[in-house]
Coordinates of N, CA, C and O in Angstrom, one line a residue:
M4 N 110.5 57.0 106.3 CA 109.5 57.5 107.3 C 110.1 58.7 108.1 O 109.3 59.6 108.4
S5 N 111.3 58.7 108.4 CA 111.9 59.8 109.1 C 111.9 61.1 108.3 O 111.9 62.2 108.9
R6 N 112.0 60.9 107.0 CA 112.0 62.1 106.1 C 110.6 62.8 106.2 O 110.5 64.0 106.3
I7 N 109.6 62.0 106.2 CA 108.2 62.6 106.3 C 108.0 63.2 107.6 O 107.5 64.3 107.8
R8 N 108.5 62.6 108.7 CA 108.4 63.1 110.0 C 109.2 64.5 110.1 O 108.7 65.4 110.7
N9 N 110.4 64.5 109.5 CA 111.1 65.8 109.5 C 110.4 66.9 108.7 O 110.4 68.0 109.2
L10 N 109.8 66.5 107.6 CA 109.0 67.5 106.9 C 107.8 68.0 107.7 O 107.5 69.2 107.7
V11 N 107.1 67.1 108.4 CA 106.0 67.5 109.2 C 106.5 68.4 110.3 O 105.8 69.5 110.6
L12 N 107.6 68.1 111.0 CA 108.1 68.9 112.0 C 108.5 70.3 111.5 O 108.3 71.3 112.2
L13 N 109.1 70.3 110.3 CA 109.5 71.6 109.7 C 108.3 72.5 109.4 O 108.2 73.7 109.7
W14 N 107.2 71.8 108.9 CA 106.0 72.5 108.6 C 105.4 73.1 109.9 O 105.0 74.2 110.0
A15 N 105.3 72.3 111.0 CA 104.8 72.7 112.2 C 105.6 73.8 112.8 O 105.0 74.8 113.4
W16 N 106.9 73.7 112.7 CA 107.7 74.8 113.2 C 107.4 76.1 112.5 O 107.3 77.2 113.1
G17 N 107.2 76.0 111.2 CA 106.9 77.2 110.4 C 105.6 77.8 110.8 O 105.4 79.0 110.9
V18 N 104.6 77.0 111.0 CA 103.3 77.5 111.5 C 103.4 78.1 112.8 O 102.8 79.2 113.0
L19 N 104.1 77.5 113.7 CA 104.1 78.1 115.1 C 105.0 79.3 115.2 O 104.7 80.2 115.9
S20 N 106.1 79.4 114.4 CA 107.0 80.5 114.6 C 106.6 81.7 113.7 O 106.8 82.8 114.1
V21 N 106.0 81.4 112.6 CA 105.6 82.5 111.6 C 104.2 82.8 111.7 O 103.8 84.0 111.4
G22 N 103.3 81.9 112.1 CA 101.9 82.1 112.1 C 101.2 81.7 110.9 O 100.0 81.7 110.8
S23 N 101.9 81.3 109.9 CA 101.3 80.8 108.7 C 102.3 79.9 107.9 O 103.5 79.9 108.2
V24 N 101.8 79.1 107.0 CA 102.7 78.3 106.2 C 103.5 79.1 105.2 O 102.9 79.9 104.5
V25 N 104.8 79.0 105.2 CA 105.6 79.8 104.3 C 105.8 78.9 103.1 O 106.2 77.8 103.1
T26 N 105.6 79.5 101.9 CA 105.8 78.8 100.7 C 107.1 79.3 100.1 O 107.3 80.5 99.7
F27 N 108.1 78.4 100.1 CA 109.4 78.8 99.6 C 109.4 78.9 98.1 O 108.9 78.1 97.4
G28 N 110.1 80.0 97.7 CA 110.3 80.2 96.3 C 109.1 80.9 95.6 O 109.1 81.1 94.4
A29 N 108.0 81.2 96.3 CA 106.9 81.9 95.7 C 107.2 83.3 95.4 O 107.8 84.0 96.3
P30 N 107.0 83.8 94.2 CA 107.3 85.1 93.9 C 106.4 86.1 94.6 O 105.3 85.9 94.8
P31 N 107.0 87.3 95.0 CA 106.2 88.2 95.7 C 105.2 88.9 94.7 O 105.5 89.0 93.6
V32 N 104.0 89.3 95.3 CA 103.0 89.9 94.4 C 103.5 91.3 94.1 O 103.9 92.0 95.0
K33 N 103.4 91.7 92.9 CA 103.7 93.1 92.5 C 102.3 93.8 92.4 O 101.4 93.4 91.8
L34 N 102.3 95.0 93.0 CA 101.1 95.8 93.0 C 100.8 96.3 91.6 O 101.8 96.7 90.9
A35 N 99.6 96.4 91.2 CA 99.2 97.0 89.9 C 99.6 98.4 90.0 O 99.6 99.1 91.0
P36 N 100.0 99.0 88.8 CA 100.5 100.4 88.8 C 99.5 101.4 89.4 O 99.8 102.3 90.1
A37 N 98.2 101.2 89.1 CA 97.2 102.1 89.6 C 97.1 102.0 91.1 O 96.9 103.1 91.8
L38 N 97.2 100.8 91.7 CA 97.2 100.6 93.1 C 98.4 101.2 93.8 O 98.3 101.9 94.8
E39 N 99.6 101.0 93.2 CA 100.8 101.6 93.8 C 100.8 103.1 93.7 O 101.2 103.8 94.6
T40 N 100.2 103.7 92.6 CA 100.1 105.1 92.5 C 99.2 105.7 93.5 O 99.5 106.7 94.2
A41 N 98.0 105.0 93.7 CA 97.1 105.5 94.8 C 97.7 105.5 96.1 O 97.5 106.4 96.9
L42 N 98.5 104.4 96.4 CA 99.2 104.3 97.7 C 100.2 105.4 97.9 O 100.2 106.2 98.9
R43 N 101.1 105.6 96.9 CA 102.2 106.5 97.0 C 101.8 108.0 96.9 O 102.3 108.9 97.5
A44 N 100.8 108.2 96.0 CA 100.5 109.6 95.6 C 99.3 110.2 96.5 O 99.2 111.4 96.6
E45 N 98.5 109.3 97.0 CA 97.3 109.8 97.7 C 97.3 109.4 99.2 O 97.2 110.2 100.1
I46 N 97.4 108.1 99.5 CA 97.2 107.6 100.8 C 98.4 107.9 101.7 O 98.2 108.5 102.8
V47 N 99.6 107.7 101.3 CA 100.8 108.0 102.1 C 100.9 109.5 102.4 O 101.1 109.9 103.6
P48 N 100.8 110.4 101.4 CA 100.8 111.8 101.8 C 99.7 112.2 102.7 O 99.9 113.0 103.6
A49 N 98.5 111.7 102.5 CA 97.4 112.0 103.4 C 97.7 111.6 104.8 O 97.5 112.3 105.8
Y50 N 98.3 110.4 105.0 CA 98.6 109.9 106.3 C 99.7 110.8 106.9 O 99.6 111.1 108.1
Q51 N 100.7 111.1 106.2 CA 101.8 111.9 106.7 C 101.4 113.3 107.1 O 102.0 113.9 107.9
Q52 N 100.4 113.8 106.4 CA 99.9 115.2 106.7 C 98.8 115.2 107.8 O 98.3 116.2 108.1
G53 N 98.4 114.0 108.2 CA 97.4 113.9 109.3 C 96.0 114.0 108.8 O 95.1 114.2 109.6
N54 N 95.8 113.7 107.5 CA 94.4 113.8 107.0 C 93.8 112.4 107.1 O 93.7 111.6 106.2
A55 N 93.4 112.1 108.3 CA 92.9 110.7 108.6 C 91.6 110.4 107.9 O 91.4 109.3 107.5
M56 N 90.7 111.4 107.7 CA 89.5 111.1 106.9 C 89.7 110.7 105.5 O 89.1 109.7 105.0
L57 N 90.7 111.4 104.8 CA 91.0 111.0 103.5 C 91.6 109.6 103.4 O 91.3 108.8 102.5
V58 N 92.5 109.3 104.4 CA 93.1 108.0 104.4 C 92.0 106.9 104.6 O 92.0 105.9 103.8
L59 N 91.1 107.1 105.5 CA 90.0 106.2 105.7 C 89.1 106.0 104.5 O 88.7 104.9 104.1
Q60 N 88.8 107.1 103.8 CA 88.0 107.1 102.6 C 88.6 106.3 101.5 O 88.0 105.5 100.9
K61 N 89.9 106.5 101.3 CA 90.7 105.8 100.3 C 90.7 104.3 100.6 O 90.5 103.5 99.7
F62 N 91.1 104.0 101.8 CA 91.2 102.5 102.1 C 89.8 101.9 102.1 O 89.7 100.7 101.7
S63 N 88.8 102.6 102.5 CA 87.4 102.0 102.5 C 87.0 101.7 101.1 O 86.3 100.7 100.9
A64 N 87.4 102.5 100.1 CA 87.1 102.2 98.8 C 87.9 101.0 98.2 O 87.4 100.2 97.4
L65 N 89.2 100.9 98.7 CA 90.1 99.9 98.1 C 89.9 98.5 98.8 O 90.0 97.5 98.1
L66 N 89.8 98.4 100.1 CA 89.9 97.2 100.8 C 88.9 96.1 100.3 O 89.4 94.9 100.2
P67 N 87.7 96.4 100.0 CA 86.8 95.3 99.5 C 87.3 94.6 98.3 O 87.0 93.4 98.1
R68 N 88.1 95.2 97.5 CA 88.6 94.7 96.2 C 90.0 94.0 96.3 O 90.4 93.3 95.4
L69 N 90.7 94.2 97.4 CA 92.0 93.7 97.5 C 92.1 92.3 98.0 O 91.3 91.9 98.8
T70 N 93.1 91.6 97.5 CA 93.3 90.2 98.0 C 94.4 90.3 99.1 O 95.0 91.3 99.3
E71 N 94.5 89.2 99.8 CA 95.5 89.1 100.9 C 96.9 89.4 100.4 O 97.6 90.2 101.0
P72 N 97.3 88.8 99.3 CA 98.7 89.1 98.8 C 98.9 90.5 98.4 O 99.9 91.1 98.6
Q73 N 97.8 91.2 97.9 CA 98.0 92.6 97.6 C 98.1 93.4 98.8 O 98.9 94.4 98.8
I74 N 97.4 93.1 99.9 CA 97.6 93.8 101.1 C 99.0 93.6 101.7 O 99.6 94.5 102.2
L75 N 99.5 92.4 101.6 CA 100.8 92.1 102.1 C 101.9 92.9 101.2 O 102.8 93.4 101.8
A76 N 101.6 93.0 99.9 CA 102.5 93.8 99.1 C 102.4 95.3 99.5 O 103.5 96.0 99.5
M77 N 101.2 95.8 99.8 CA 101.1 97.2 100.3 C 101.9 97.4 101.6 O 102.5 98.4 101.8
D78 N 101.7 96.4 102.5 CA 102.5 96.5 103.8 C 104.0 96.6 103.5 O 104.7 97.4 104.1
A79 N 104.4 95.7 102.6 CA 105.9 95.7 102.3 C 106.3 97.1 101.7 O 107.4 97.6 102.1
L80 N 105.5 97.7 100.8 CA 105.9 98.9 100.2 C 105.8 100.0 101.3 O 106.7 100.9 101.4
L81 N 104.9 100.0 102.2 CA 104.8 101.0 103.3 C 106.0 100.9 104.2 O 106.6 101.9 104.6
M82 N 106.3 99.6 104.6 CA 107.4 99.4 105.5 C 108.8 99.8 104.9 O 109.7 100.2 105.6
E83 N 108.9 99.6 103.6 CA 110.1 100.1 102.9 C 110.3 101.6 103.1 O 111.4 102.1 103.0
N84 N 109.2 102.3 103.2 CA 109.2 103.8 103.4 C 109.1 104.2 104.9 O 108.7 105.3 105.2
D85 N 109.5 103.2 105.8 CA 109.5 103.5 107.2 C 108.1 103.9 107.7 O 108.0 104.8 108.6
L86 N 107.1 103.3 107.2 CA 105.7 103.5 107.7 C 105.1 102.2 108.2 O 105.5 101.2 107.8
P87 N 104.1 102.4 109.0 CA 103.4 101.1 109.5 C 102.6 100.5 108.4 O 102.3 101.1 107.4
G88 N 102.1 99.3 108.6 CA 101.3 98.6 107.6 C 99.9 99.1 107.5 O 99.5 100.0 108.2
V89 N 99.2 98.5 106.6 CA 97.8 99.0 106.3 C 97.0 99.0 107.5 O 96.3 99.9 107.8
G90 N 97.0 97.9 108.2 CA 96.1 97.7 109.4 C 96.4 98.8 110.5 O 95.5 99.4 111.0
R91 N 97.7 99.1 110.7 CA 98.1 100.1 111.7 C 97.7 101.5 111.2 O 97.2 102.3 112.0
I92 N 97.8 101.8 110.0 CA 97.4 103.1 109.4 C 95.9 103.3 109.6 O 95.4 104.3 110.0
I93 N 95.1 102.2 109.3 CA 93.7 102.3 109.5 C 93.3 102.5 110.9 O 92.5 103.4 111.2
V94 N 93.9 101.8 111.8 CA 93.6 102.0 113.2 C 94.0 103.4 113.7 O 93.2 104.1 114.4
D95 N 95.2 103.9 113.3 CA 95.6 105.2 113.7 C 94.6 106.3 113.2 O 94.3 107.2 113.9
S96 N 94.2 106.1 111.9 CA 93.3 107.0 111.3 C 91.9 107.0 112.0 O 91.4 108.1 112.3
R97 N 91.4 105.9 112.3 CA 90.1 105.8 113.0 C 90.2 106.4 114.4 O 89.3 107.1 114.8
L98 N 91.3 106.1 115.1 CA 91.4 106.6 116.5 C 91.5 108.1 116.4 O 91.0 108.8 117.3
A99 N 92.3 108.7 115.5 CA 92.5 110.1 115.4 C 91.1 110.8 115.2 O 90.8 111.8 115.8
L100 N 90.3 110.2 114.3 CA 89.0 110.8 114.0 C 88.0 110.7 115.2 O 87.2 111.6 115.4
V101 N 88.1 109.6 115.9 CA 87.2 109.4 117.1 C 87.7 110.4 118.2 O 86.8 111.1 118.8
E102 N 89.0 110.6 118.3 CA 89.5 111.6 119.3 C 89.1 113.0 118.9 O 88.9 113.9 119.8
Q103 N 88.8 113.3 117.6 CA 88.4 114.6 117.1 C 86.9 114.7 117.0 O 86.4 115.6 116.4
N104 N 86.2 113.8 117.6 CA 84.7 113.7 117.7 C 84.0 113.6 116.3 O 83.0 114.2 116.0
F105 N 84.7 112.8 115.4 CA 84.1 112.6 114.1 C 83.6 111.1 114.0 O 83.4 110.6 112.9
A106 N 83.4 110.5 115.1 CA 83.0 109.1 115.1 C 81.7 108.8 114.2 O 81.6 107.8 113.5
D107 N 80.7 109.8 114.3 CA 79.5 109.6 113.6 C 79.6 109.8 112.1 O 78.7 109.4 111.3
Q108 N 80.7 110.3 111.6 CA 81.0 110.6 110.2 C 81.9 109.5 109.5 O 82.1 109.6 108.3
L109 N 82.3 108.6 110.3 CA 83.2 107.6 109.8 C 82.5 106.6 108.9 O 81.4 106.2 109.2
P110 N 83.1 106.1 107.8 CA 82.5 105.1 107.0 C 82.5 103.8 107.8 O 83.3 103.5 108.7
K111 N 81.4 103.0 107.6 CA 81.3 101.7 108.2 C 82.5 100.8 107.8 O 82.8 100.7 106.6
P112 N 83.2 100.2 108.8 CA 84.3 99.3 108.4 C 83.9 98.1 107.6 O 82.9 97.4 108.0
H113 N 84.6 97.8 106.6 CA 84.5 96.5 105.9 C 85.0 95.4 106.7 O 85.9 95.6 107.5
P114 N 84.5 94.2 106.6 CA 85.0 93.1 107.4 C 86.5 92.9 107.3 O 87.2 92.6 108.3
R115 N 87.1 93.1 106.1 CA 88.5 93.0 106.0 C 89.3 94.0 106.8 O 90.3 93.8 107.3
E116 N 88.7 95.2 106.9 CA 89.3 96.3 107.7 C 89.3 95.9 109.2 O 90.3 96.1 109.9
V117 N 88.2 95.3 109.6 CA 88.2 94.8 111.0 C 89.2 93.8 111.3 O 89.9 93.8 112.3
L118 N 89.4 92.8 110.3 CA 90.4 91.8 110.4 C 91.8 92.4 110.5 O 92.7 92.1 111.3
L119 N 92.1 93.4 109.6 CA 93.4 94.1 109.6 C 93.6 94.8 110.9 O 94.7 94.8 111.4
A120 N 92.6 95.4 111.4 CA 92.7 96.2 112.7 C 93.0 95.2 113.8 O 93.9 95.5 114.7
C121 N 92.4 94.1 113.8 CA 92.7 93.1 114.9 C 94.1 92.6 114.8 O 94.8 92.4 115.8
R122 N 94.6 92.3 113.6 CA 95.9 91.8 113.4 C 97.0 92.9 113.9 O 98.0 92.5 114.4
S123 N 96.7 94.1 113.6 CA 97.6 95.2 113.9 C 97.6 95.6 115.4 O 98.4 96.4 115.8
S124 N 96.6 95.2 116.1 CA 96.4 95.7 117.5 C 97.4 95.1 118.5 O 97.4 95.5 119.6
G125 N 98.3 94.3 118.0 CA 99.3 93.6 118.8 C 100.3 94.6 119.4 O 100.9 94.3 120.4
G126 N 100.6 95.7 118.8 CA 101.6 96.6 119.3 C 101.3 98.0 118.9 O 100.6 98.3 117.9
A127 N 101.9 98.9 119.6 CA 101.6 100.4 119.3 C 102.4 100.7 118.0 O 103.5 100.2 117.8
S128 N 101.9 101.7 117.3 CA 102.6 102.2 116.1 C 103.8 103.0 116.5 O 103.7 103.8 117.5
T129 N 104.9 102.9 115.8 CA 106.0 103.7 116.1 C 105.9 105.0 115.3 O 106.6 106.0 115.7
K130 N 105.1 105.0 114.3 CA 104.9 106.2 113.5 C 103.4 106.6 113.5 O 102.6 105.8 113.0
R131 N 103.1 107.7 114.1 CA 101.7 108.2 114.0 C 101.7 109.4 113.2 O 102.6 110.1 113.2
S132 N 100.6 109.5 112.4 CA 100.5 110.7 111.6 C 100.5 112.0 112.4 O 100.0 112.0 113.5
P133 N 101.0 113.1 111.9 CA 101.0 114.3 112.6 C 99.5 114.7 112.8 O 98.7 114.6 111.9
G134 N 99.3 115.2 114.0 CA 97.9 115.6 114.3 C 97.0 114.5 114.7 O 95.9 114.7 115.1
A135 N 97.5 113.2 114.7 CA 96.7 112.1 115.1 C 96.9 111.9 116.6 O 97.8 112.3 117.2

């Protein structure tokens, strides 16, 4: 009985400290080559150059098709390159465009984009795109 109690306590600690249940030993999701190429060759350069509209257009096309593990894999790839995660990049891009009076030209956010924006709003970005 105490073993079950310890497992329950360990699970509860994981939920409270990490925010989700951690599955030990689960292999990380590898991005499909086309998705990784789109991220590295199109989205990251556009973000670094301050092209917020292109960033938003690319993510708006991708987000409805992505799974949560794919988004987490994209976050990991971005963070390996000292960039903020997908949610923070989307928030930075939308804010930059609103500040430049392009609010009426923005694509309507997908529900997943809204969720990512809410998750990322916990802290300010340490890296903002130039011109944002």
